[in-house]
Amino acid sequence: MPDRADQHAARRADAADRARARALRPARRDDLGLRRALSDRLLPFLVAAMTFLAALALAGFSASSDMAASWRGAATTGVVVQIPNAGAPAASGHTTRRDAVLNALGAMRWVSAETPLSDAALADLLRPWLGAAAANLVVPLPAVVVLRLAPGSSMPADAEAALDRLAPGTMIENPGIWVTRLTRLATSLQALSFLVLLIVALIAVSVIAVATRAGLAARRQSIAIVHLLGATDGFIASRFARRLGLLCLSGAAIGALVALPVLLALGRLATPFLPAGGTSAATANLVALALLPPLAWLIGWATAQIAVRRWLARLT
Amino acid sequence: MVVRLDKVGLRYGPAGAEEALHALTLTVPQGGFRWLQGPSGAGKSSLLRLLYLEARPTSGRLAVLNTDIPPQGSPAARARLARLRRRIGVVFQDFRLLPHLTAFENVALPLRIAARPEGQIRADVQEILAWVGLGRRRDAHPHELSGGEQQRIAIARAVVHRPALLLADEPTGNLDDVQAERLMQLLREMNRLGTTVIVATHNESLVRRHPGPALGLEAGRLVIDDADGYYQADA
């Protein structure tokens, strides 16, 4: 029993010692005086500005990607055929121009579905421009057929000529060329956004490297003393990396918070132009925005580690 | 041998420049004590710089704490040298205290670098601060301390981690006689417990009061290596 009591007392004494050591330990030690040497104003401000730009570039990347997908989708669903004087006899004389064209479209392999618009649907389309008069027009309207392309197919160059032979004056509105151009534009915008991201990251690394060198210059004597007392390169570099990582993290958090309402507003404006999946793209934007502060911390930490270790290599 | 120099030379400038130390050959055994004497410019500080690994020899062979120190220009295992420095205590002539740290934090620095437990650091630092008579100035920054007080903080920092080799460059320069005697008692006690001690000084009366083996330098050359007898400074 006395042994057990002694052990218990020893454990309590150890626990008290540990608690006392924890209580006595300064919350944040600053052996090298980096809190003063590495200001908590300029660098976080610069990182906040760069994070804001990075957030806009990310949003641009995401939006151009969504729009490219939307336009590519339009290319497969948006081919429209107009047949003037649809009720008149076709060139063959056996049927109406409308039926002749529909029969021909049904036989074409590149068409997976052809949907003629009813008069009511056509009137609905015209209502925004003509109002209630759209349903009672005296002028004859062409018949309109919306085509869906077969998967992997494109419209042949002679398709319009083939339909024109059956029903002269029939036109095919093919958005393919525009879709190709717009897709190319979207791809260029994506590349541009990526380039902006890359430039922002390079500027961030440069700014942090300059700040690190300024800190090293300001604390040259302290570093030399700590080095002579036996501090390893890792000990010194970790102090710089911790401080610079923290400054970058706080700056990036501010930049991300400022960018958040801007991204939400831009997302709301872009919603009508995006496909149905646009909401998930907005979520991806928010996730990317949330990842910017930890990324900034990592860039700050790693840049400081490399810059300080290279500088220390000159010491004996 | 804790310190072994074999024809060691040290040159600060480019090849061809005059050597600050020239072909020094000497040894100091473990637990040895040496006064290091010589006029200004004789090379005392340069020799100490070699021993606390701030500089590396340009020629010859140097071993400190039984570890060969590679010469200038050759690759060195930096982590190994850092570990070696932790076993050396240095009292610098210009103190080299960190101005942004308190007296307590300055003295605690070698222990923190060695990753000692915080509880032990606090106990050891308090004890050594009390010993040098600055227990109540623990929260003062160097600029708030007198020259003598700063020197005592520098001494406390040099010995707090019980180094195997203690080097002191004019350690009594800013101390009154009472403090200088207390310092000598501390150095002698550490020496008696096994620490190798080398003290560079101009203080002839101090050497007379505490006679001991001496090294004498003149113009970068070793002119006295009185390892066995007791060197007596001229009265």
XYZ file of C-alpha atoms in Angstrom:
551
model
C 0.000 0.000 0.000
C 2.702 2.558 0.815
C 4.338 1.775 -2.584
C 1.104 2.442 -4.370
C 0.618 5.665 -2.450
C 4.164 6.743 -3.331
C 3.599 5.996 -6.999
C 0.381 7.937 -6.915
C 2.108 10.881 -5.268
C 4.953 10.721 -7.797
C 2.483 10.708 -10.680
C 0.692 13.701 -9.209
C 4.002 15.506 -8.747
C 4.962 14.758 -12.380
C 1.606 15.989 -13.610
C 1.992 19.151 -11.519
C 5.469 19.699 -12.966
C 4.165 19.281 -16.493
C 1.267 21.644 -15.827
C 3.650 24.180 -14.293
C 5.977 23.906 -17.285
C 3.035 24.447 -19.642
C 1.875 27.439 -17.635
C 5.360 28.930 -17.552
C 5.994 28.438 -21.246
C 5.560 31.708 -23.133
C 2.633 31.532 -25.540
C 4.719 32.583 -28.538
C 8.494 32.767 -28.355
C 10.223 35.119 -30.718
C 13.910 34.286 -30.282
C 15.003 36.193 -33.362
C 12.754 39.224 -32.932
C 10.950 38.508 -36.187
C 7.688 40.100 -35.068
C 9.378 43.460 -35.414
C 11.677 42.586 -38.324
C 8.868 41.138 -40.456
C 6.063 43.680 -40.241
C 2.518 42.405 -39.946
C 1.223 45.170 -42.212
C 2.840 45.420 -45.641
C 3.256 41.735 -46.453
C -0.279 40.683 -45.418
C -1.657 43.611 -47.444
C 0.267 42.500 -50.535
C -0.736 38.880 -50.047
C -4.373 39.949 -49.574
C -4.256 41.859 -52.874
C -2.678 38.884 -54.654
C -5.237 36.509 -53.177
C -8.016 38.772 -54.424
C -6.523 38.696 -57.933
C -6.052 34.926 -57.720
C -9.692 34.511 -56.684
C -10.844 36.561 -59.686
C -8.596 34.536 -61.988
C -9.999 31.305 -60.565
C -13.539 32.570 -61.107
C -12.629 33.535 -64.674
C -11.149 30.098 -65.273
C -14.234 28.403 -63.922
C -16.720 30.662 -65.763
C -14.970 30.322 -69.130
C -14.860 26.558 -68.629
C -18.621 26.482 -67.908
C -19.438 28.689 -70.880
C -17.355 26.556 -73.211
C -19.292 23.489 -72.052
C -22.568 25.339 -72.522
C -21.682 26.437 -76.059
C -20.499 22.974 -77.007
C -23.846 21.651 -75.796
C -25.636 24.212 -77.978
C -23.848 22.887 -81.025
C -25.509 19.486 -80.634
C -29.021 20.749 -79.928
C -29.376 24.086 -81.588
C -29.610 23.364 -85.364
C -32.751 25.034 -86.711
C -34.373 24.403 -90.128
C -36.743 26.994 -91.600
C -39.158 25.954 -94.385
C -40.960 28.867 -96.055
C -44.412 28.174 -97.605
C -44.453 24.903 -95.713
C -47.972 23.951 -96.867
C -47.217 24.374 -100.585
C -46.456 21.334 -102.736
C -42.897 20.115 -102.717
C -40.747 20.006 -105.840
C -41.741 16.378 -106.372
C -45.425 17.355 -106.246
C -46.390 14.324 -104.151
C -46.447 15.958 -100.740
C -46.115 19.309 -98.964
C -42.743 21.014 -98.683
C -42.841 20.541 -94.906
C -43.420 16.769 -95.072
C -40.834 16.347 -97.822
C -38.204 18.041 -95.672
C -39.224 16.082 -92.522
C -39.059 12.778 -94.408
C -35.630 13.628 -95.755
C -34.351 14.654 -92.295
C -35.667 11.421 -90.802
C -33.538 9.468 -93.267
C -30.325 11.370 -92.543
C -27.856 9.543 -90.242
C -26.434 12.690 -88.649
C -29.860 13.631 -87.296
C -30.915 11.825 -84.143
C -34.238 13.664 -83.679
C -36.227 16.267 -85.566
C -38.918 18.229 -83.728
C -41.253 20.516 -85.693
C -42.450 23.483 -83.650
C -46.218 23.855 -83.490
C -47.848 27.160 -84.475
C -48.501 27.842 -80.782
C -44.860 27.202 -79.865
C -43.765 29.500 -82.690
C -46.154 32.193 -81.465
C -44.672 31.813 -77.975
C -41.204 32.392 -79.393
C -42.345 35.548 -81.169
C -44.455 36.912 -78.315
C -41.616 38.849 -76.643
C -41.219 40.892 -79.845
C -44.781 40.993 -81.275
C -46.941 40.716 -78.157
C -50.513 39.327 -78.433
C -50.461 39.844 -82.217
C -48.016 36.978 -82.533
C -50.885 34.447 -82.560
C -52.885 36.280 -85.271
C -50.329 37.233 -87.859
C -51.476 37.815 -91.423
C -47.967 37.274 -92.777
C -47.279 33.544 -93.262
C -44.549 32.227 -90.995
C -42.077 29.541 -92.053
C -42.298 26.121 -90.448
C -39.499 25.606 -87.935
C -37.892 22.243 -87.166
C -35.338 21.840 -84.355
C -32.769 19.119 -84.927
C -30.666 17.136 -82.475
C -27.424 15.857 -83.915
C -26.511 12.198 -83.538
C -23.727 11.729 -80.963
C -20.334 12.264 -82.555
C -21.833 13.550 -85.801
C -21.640 16.925 -87.449
C -23.799 18.458 -90.110
C -22.590 17.718 -93.687
C -21.692 20.746 -95.771
C -24.248 19.829 -98.508
C -27.192 19.320 -96.130
C -28.808 22.664 -96.902
C -28.467 22.094 -100.671
C -30.107 18.676 -100.369
C -33.103 20.153 -98.528
C -33.250 23.089 -100.950
C -33.717 20.665 -103.830
C -36.796 19.199 -102.078
C -38.222 22.538 -100.948
C -36.479 25.540 -102.522
C -35.728 28.331 -100.019
C -35.299 25.975 -97.049
C -32.529 27.269 -94.738
C -30.454 25.646 -92.040
C -29.152 27.869 -89.264
C -25.970 26.170 -88.171
C -24.294 27.679 -85.067
C -21.318 25.332 -85.410
C -18.914 27.949 -86.733
C -19.826 30.366 -83.959
C -19.625 27.633 -81.375
C -16.148 26.750 -82.610
C -15.084 30.385 -82.397
C -16.666 30.881 -78.972
C -15.135 27.657 -77.692
C -11.750 28.848 -78.896
C -12.372 32.144 -77.124
C -13.332 30.319 -73.922
C -10.212 28.168 -74.123
C -8.118 31.311 -74.560
C -9.809 32.853 -71.528
C -9.040 29.711 -69.527
C -5.394 29.851 -70.553
C -5.291 33.555 -69.700
C -6.798 32.904 -66.263
C -4.258 30.162 -65.631
C -1.471 32.500 -66.722
C -2.734 35.171 -64.327
C -2.766 32.573 -61.521
C 0.787 31.585 -62.375
C 1.981 35.204 -62.446
C 0.274 35.922 -59.121
C 1.986 32.878 -57.587
C 5.387 33.952 -58.967
C 4.922 37.495 -57.666
C 3.913 36.055 -54.291
C 7.074 33.958 -54.148
C 9.190 36.987 -55.152
C 7.559 39.272 -52.586
C 7.997 36.692 -49.830
C 11.623 36.100 -50.838
C 12.282 39.860 -50.693
C 10.569 40.093 -47.298
C 12.646 37.160 -46.061
C 15.874 38.783 -47.210
C 14.853 42.031 -45.525
C 14.199 40.084 -42.326
C 17.547 38.333 -42.633
C 19.308 41.673 -43.128
C 17.512 43.183 -40.131
C 18.374 40.230 -37.894
C 21.832 39.415 -39.245
C 23.508 39.869 -35.853
C 20.904 37.878 -33.954
C 21.127 35.038 -36.453
C 24.922 35.003 -36.228
C 24.721 34.797 -32.413
C 22.107 32.054 -32.408
C 24.161 30.204 -35.029
C 27.240 30.377 -32.758
C 25.177 29.087 -29.843
C 24.526 25.926 -31.826
C 21.281 26.586 -33.648
C 20.892 24.432 -36.740
C 19.811 25.847 -40.084
C 16.460 24.156 -39.492
C 16.000 25.941 -36.154
C 16.552 29.364 -37.733
C 14.670 28.636 -40.959
C 11.671 27.305 -39.057
C 11.389 30.605 -37.127
C 11.274 32.559 -40.391
C 8.962 30.051 -42.064
C 6.523 30.096 -39.142
C 6.372 33.903 -39.111
C 6.092 34.325 -42.884
C 3.581 31.489 -43.174
C 1.409 33.174 -40.562
C 1.625 36.565 -42.297
C 0.706 34.981 -45.651
C -2.146 33.025 -44.105
C -3.659 36.106 -42.473
C -3.238 38.204 -45.632
C -4.765 35.517 -47.821
C -7.699 35.082 -45.419
C -8.448 38.805 -45.676
C -8.105 38.709 -49.483
C -10.423 35.696 -49.715
C -13.024 37.355 -47.493
C -12.967 40.481 -49.645
C -13.238 38.378 -52.815
C -16.167 36.310 -51.522
C -18.993 38.848 -52.104
C -17.493 39.820 -55.459
C -17.462 36.190 -56.608
C -21.009 35.631 -55.367
C -22.221 38.712 -57.257
C -20.404 37.701 -60.449
C -21.758 34.167 -60.099
C -25.306 35.528 -59.856
C -24.808 37.651 -62.991
C -23.360 34.707 -64.928
C -26.019 32.173 -63.926
C -28.334 32.759 -66.954
C -25.453 32.054 -69.341
C -24.355 28.853 -67.654
C -25.627 25.314 -68.104
C -27.708 23.614 -65.443
C -24.564 22.441 -63.651
C -23.521 26.037 -63.011
C -24.397 25.753 -59.335
C -21.793 23.050 -58.787
C -19.255 25.279 -60.563
C -20.090 28.054 -58.082
C -19.505 25.607 -55.226
C -16.157 24.637 -56.773
C -15.267 28.335 -56.866
C -16.006 28.676 -53.155
C -13.941 25.577 -52.364
C -11.048 26.972 -54.409
C -11.412 30.289 -52.579
C -11.248 28.478 -49.242
C -8.077 26.699 -50.375
C -6.255 29.946 -51.214
C -5.254 30.827 -47.587
C -3.665 27.413 -46.852
C -1.969 27.586 -50.254
C -0.616 31.047 -49.396
C 0.639 29.671 -46.051
C 2.418 26.864 -47.888
C 4.019 29.270 -50.388
C 5.151 31.562 -47.550
C 6.492 28.709 -45.443
C 8.351 26.984 -48.285
C 9.777 30.198 -49.764
C 11.091 31.273 -46.369
C 12.623 27.862 -45.703
C 14.475 27.869 -49.031
C 15.596 31.527 -48.842
C 16.848 31.264 -45.245
C 18.695 27.984 -45.771
C 20.424 29.382 -48.867
C 21.460 32.459 -46.889
C 22.688 30.408 -43.929
C 24.829 28.258 -46.191
C 27.225 31.235 -46.380
C 27.905 31.036 -42.643
C 30.668 28.743 -41.378
C 42.494 16.057 -26.204
C 39.638 18.563 -26.179
C 41.617 20.998 -28.302
C 44.292 19.964 -30.778
C 45.965 22.246 -33.292
C 48.575 20.944 -35.690
C 50.315 23.702 -37.691
C 47.045 25.611 -37.930
C 46.990 28.827 -39.933
C 44.173 31.330 -40.344
C 43.966 33.969 -43.026
C 40.999 36.357 -43.420
C 41.803 37.788 -46.812
C 42.401 36.086 -50.157
C 45.287 33.720 -50.769
C 48.547 35.552 -50.315
C 47.202 37.857 -47.595
C 49.001 37.908 -44.260
C 47.979 35.204 -41.822
C 46.267 36.173 -38.556
C 47.507 32.902 -37.056
C 50.588 31.112 -38.259
C 51.366 27.390 -37.844
C 49.978 27.032 -34.326
C 50.575 23.672 -32.722
C 49.163 23.077 -29.264
C 46.919 20.790 -27.257
C 44.625 21.271 -24.291
C 43.490 18.108 -22.493
C 40.038 17.442 -21.164
C 39.562 19.308 -17.899
C 42.517 21.559 -18.674
C 42.751 25.247 -17.905
C 44.666 27.816 -19.969
C 45.178 31.504 -19.746
C 45.463 32.917 -23.250
C 47.681 35.962 -23.276
C 49.294 38.345 -25.681
C 49.188 41.982 -26.728
C 46.349 43.431 -28.793
C 46.446 42.052 -32.318
C 48.436 39.003 -31.243
C 45.672 36.671 -32.458
C 43.890 35.744 -29.216
C 40.424 36.476 -30.586
C 41.266 34.720 -33.863
C 42.322 31.601 -31.974
C 39.106 31.710 -29.948
C 37.093 32.158 -33.182
C 38.636 28.948 -34.450
C 37.824 27.156 -31.210
C 34.174 28.239 -31.074
C 33.869 27.397 -34.778
C 33.098 30.853 -36.101
C 36.051 30.451 -38.446
C 37.760 27.454 -39.970
C 41.514 27.072 -40.473
C 43.051 27.883 -43.828
C 45.854 25.391 -43.215
C 46.804 22.666 -40.763
C 44.574 20.382 -38.772
C 42.160 21.426 -36.037
C 40.190 19.170 -33.702
C 37.734 20.471 -31.103
C 36.057 18.139 -28.599
C 37.621 15.203 -30.434
C 36.006 16.252 -33.707
C 38.061 17.162 -36.762
C 37.069 20.547 -38.140
C 37.306 20.678 -41.921
C 39.367 23.562 -43.309
C 37.919 26.515 -45.185
C 36.511 25.683 -48.593
C 35.827 22.033 -47.872
C 32.300 20.785 -47.316
C 31.212 20.567 -43.687
C 28.374 18.654 -42.079
C 26.530 21.721 -40.838
C 24.261 19.870 -38.415
C 27.301 18.153 -36.878
C 29.059 21.475 -36.362
C 25.881 22.929 -34.833
C 25.720 20.053 -32.337
C 29.376 20.615 -31.531
C 28.792 24.339 -30.874
C 26.137 23.401 -28.298
C 28.901 21.794 -26.221
C 30.943 24.986 -26.234
C 30.247 27.989 -24.022
C 31.554 31.373 -25.102
C 31.826 34.672 -23.249
C 32.286 37.213 -26.020
C 34.264 40.368 -25.438
C 31.366 42.413 -26.844
C 28.780 40.260 -24.988
C 26.646 39.618 -28.112
C 23.347 39.652 -26.283
C 20.161 39.694 -28.326
C 18.749 43.202 -27.805
C 15.087 42.224 -28.215
C 15.239 39.503 -25.547
C 15.126 39.935 -21.787
C 18.013 38.850 -19.572
C 16.118 35.642 -18.793
C 15.458 34.871 -22.465
C 19.074 35.592 -23.415
C 20.373 33.180 -20.814
C 17.734 30.596 -21.739
C 18.682 30.657 -25.422
C 21.328 27.859 -25.402
C 18.898 25.610 -23.528
C 16.065 26.389 -25.932
C 18.319 25.681 -28.914
C 19.164 22.348 -27.280
C 15.392 21.724 -26.893
C 15.573 21.230 -23.130
C 12.231 20.952 -21.254
C 10.779 24.323 -20.315
C 10.589 23.453 -16.629
C 14.305 22.642 -16.532
C 15.120 25.797 -18.480
C 13.288 27.946 -15.971
C 14.984 26.329 -12.984
C 18.486 26.443 -14.494
C 18.186 30.021 -15.708
C 16.824 31.274 -12.389
C 19.663 29.560 -10.578
C 22.443 30.982 -12.750
C 20.848 34.462 -12.770
C 20.786 34.389 -8.983
C 24.402 33.260 -8.965
C 25.555 36.213 -11.081
C 23.477 38.504 -8.876
C 20.879 39.424 -11.471
C 17.912 37.384 -10.287
C 15.858 40.547 -9.939
C 16.796 41.898 -13.367
C 15.520 38.880 -15.249
C 12.966 40.900 -17.204
C 15.331 43.709 -18.156
C 16.476 44.112 -21.744
C 20.213 44.550 -22.472
C 19.851 48.277 -23.111
C 18.464 48.638 -19.585
C 21.530 46.974 -18.055
C 24.962 48.423 -17.260
C 28.075 47.115 -19.023
C 28.948 44.975 -16.027
C 25.445 43.545 -15.829
C 25.473 42.742 -19.535
C 28.781 40.955 -19.081
C 27.349 38.897 -16.235
C 24.385 37.951 -18.448
C 26.850 36.918 -21.163
C 28.720 34.785 -18.616
C 25.481 33.211 -17.385
C 24.504 32.368 -20.970
C 27.907 30.770 -21.593
C 27.752 28.430 -18.611
C 24.025 27.715 -18.165
C 24.141 24.584 -20.328
C 27.293 23.233 -18.588
C 29.509 23.172 -21.679
C 32.383 20.747 -22.151
C 34.597 23.586 -23.401
C 34.321 27.119 -22.040
C 35.993 29.978 -23.897
C 36.087 33.478 -22.474
C 37.383 36.584 -24.208
C 38.247 39.244 -21.621
C 35.432 38.076 -19.317
C 36.314 40.448 -16.482
C 36.706 43.581 -18.582
C 33.595 45.281 -17.216
C 33.445 43.632 -13.790
C 34.513 45.074 -10.465
C 37.045 43.137 -8.388
C 34.385 41.343 -6.341
C 32.493 40.179 -9.452
C 35.749 39.246 -11.184
C 36.725 37.055 -8.221
C 33.276 35.420 -8.221
C 33.662 34.742 -11.930
C 37.073 33.156 -11.390
C 35.601 30.970 -8.666
C 32.897 29.858 -11.098
C 35.430 29.122 -13.852
C 37.655 27.209 -11.420
C 34.676 25.245 -10.113
C 33.550 24.328 -13.633
C 37.138 23.385 -14.448
C 37.287 21.217 -11.324
C 34.094 19.458 -12.471
C 35.689 18.577 -15.819
C 35.027 21.550 -18.117
C 37.991 22.609 -20.226
C 38.457 26.368 -19.770
C 40.419 28.836 -21.893
C 40.399 32.474 -20.793
C 41.855 35.269 -22.919
C 42.709 38.280 -20.807
C 44.847 41.379 -20.463
C 44.210 41.448 -16.719
C 47.694 40.672 -15.354
C 46.656 41.018 -11.717
C 43.911 38.447 -12.263
C 46.456 36.026 -13.717
C 48.769 36.638 -10.769
C 45.988 35.967 -8.272
C 44.985 32.782 -10.130
C 48.177 31.346 -11.568
C 47.759 28.558 -14.089
C 48.991 27.089 -17.372
C 49.183 29.683 -20.116
C 49.359 30.088 -23.850
C 51.069 33.186 -25.155
C 50.593 34.625 -28.641
C 52.541 37.286 -30.432
C 51.925 38.388 -34.011
C 49.876 35.257 -34.673
C 52.554 32.870 -33.434
C 52.602 30.763 -30.294
C 55.418 32.041 -28.096
C 54.427 30.495 -24.751
C 52.938 27.036 -24.182
C 53.342 26.589 -20.472
C 51.242 23.464 -20.123
C 53.019 21.945 -17.133
C 54.354 24.759 -15.032
C 52.523 27.820 -13.917
C 53.127 30.803 -16.119
C 53.778 33.919 -14.079
C 52.965 37.188 -15.686
C 55.535 39.904 -15.314
C 54.882 42.005 -12.279
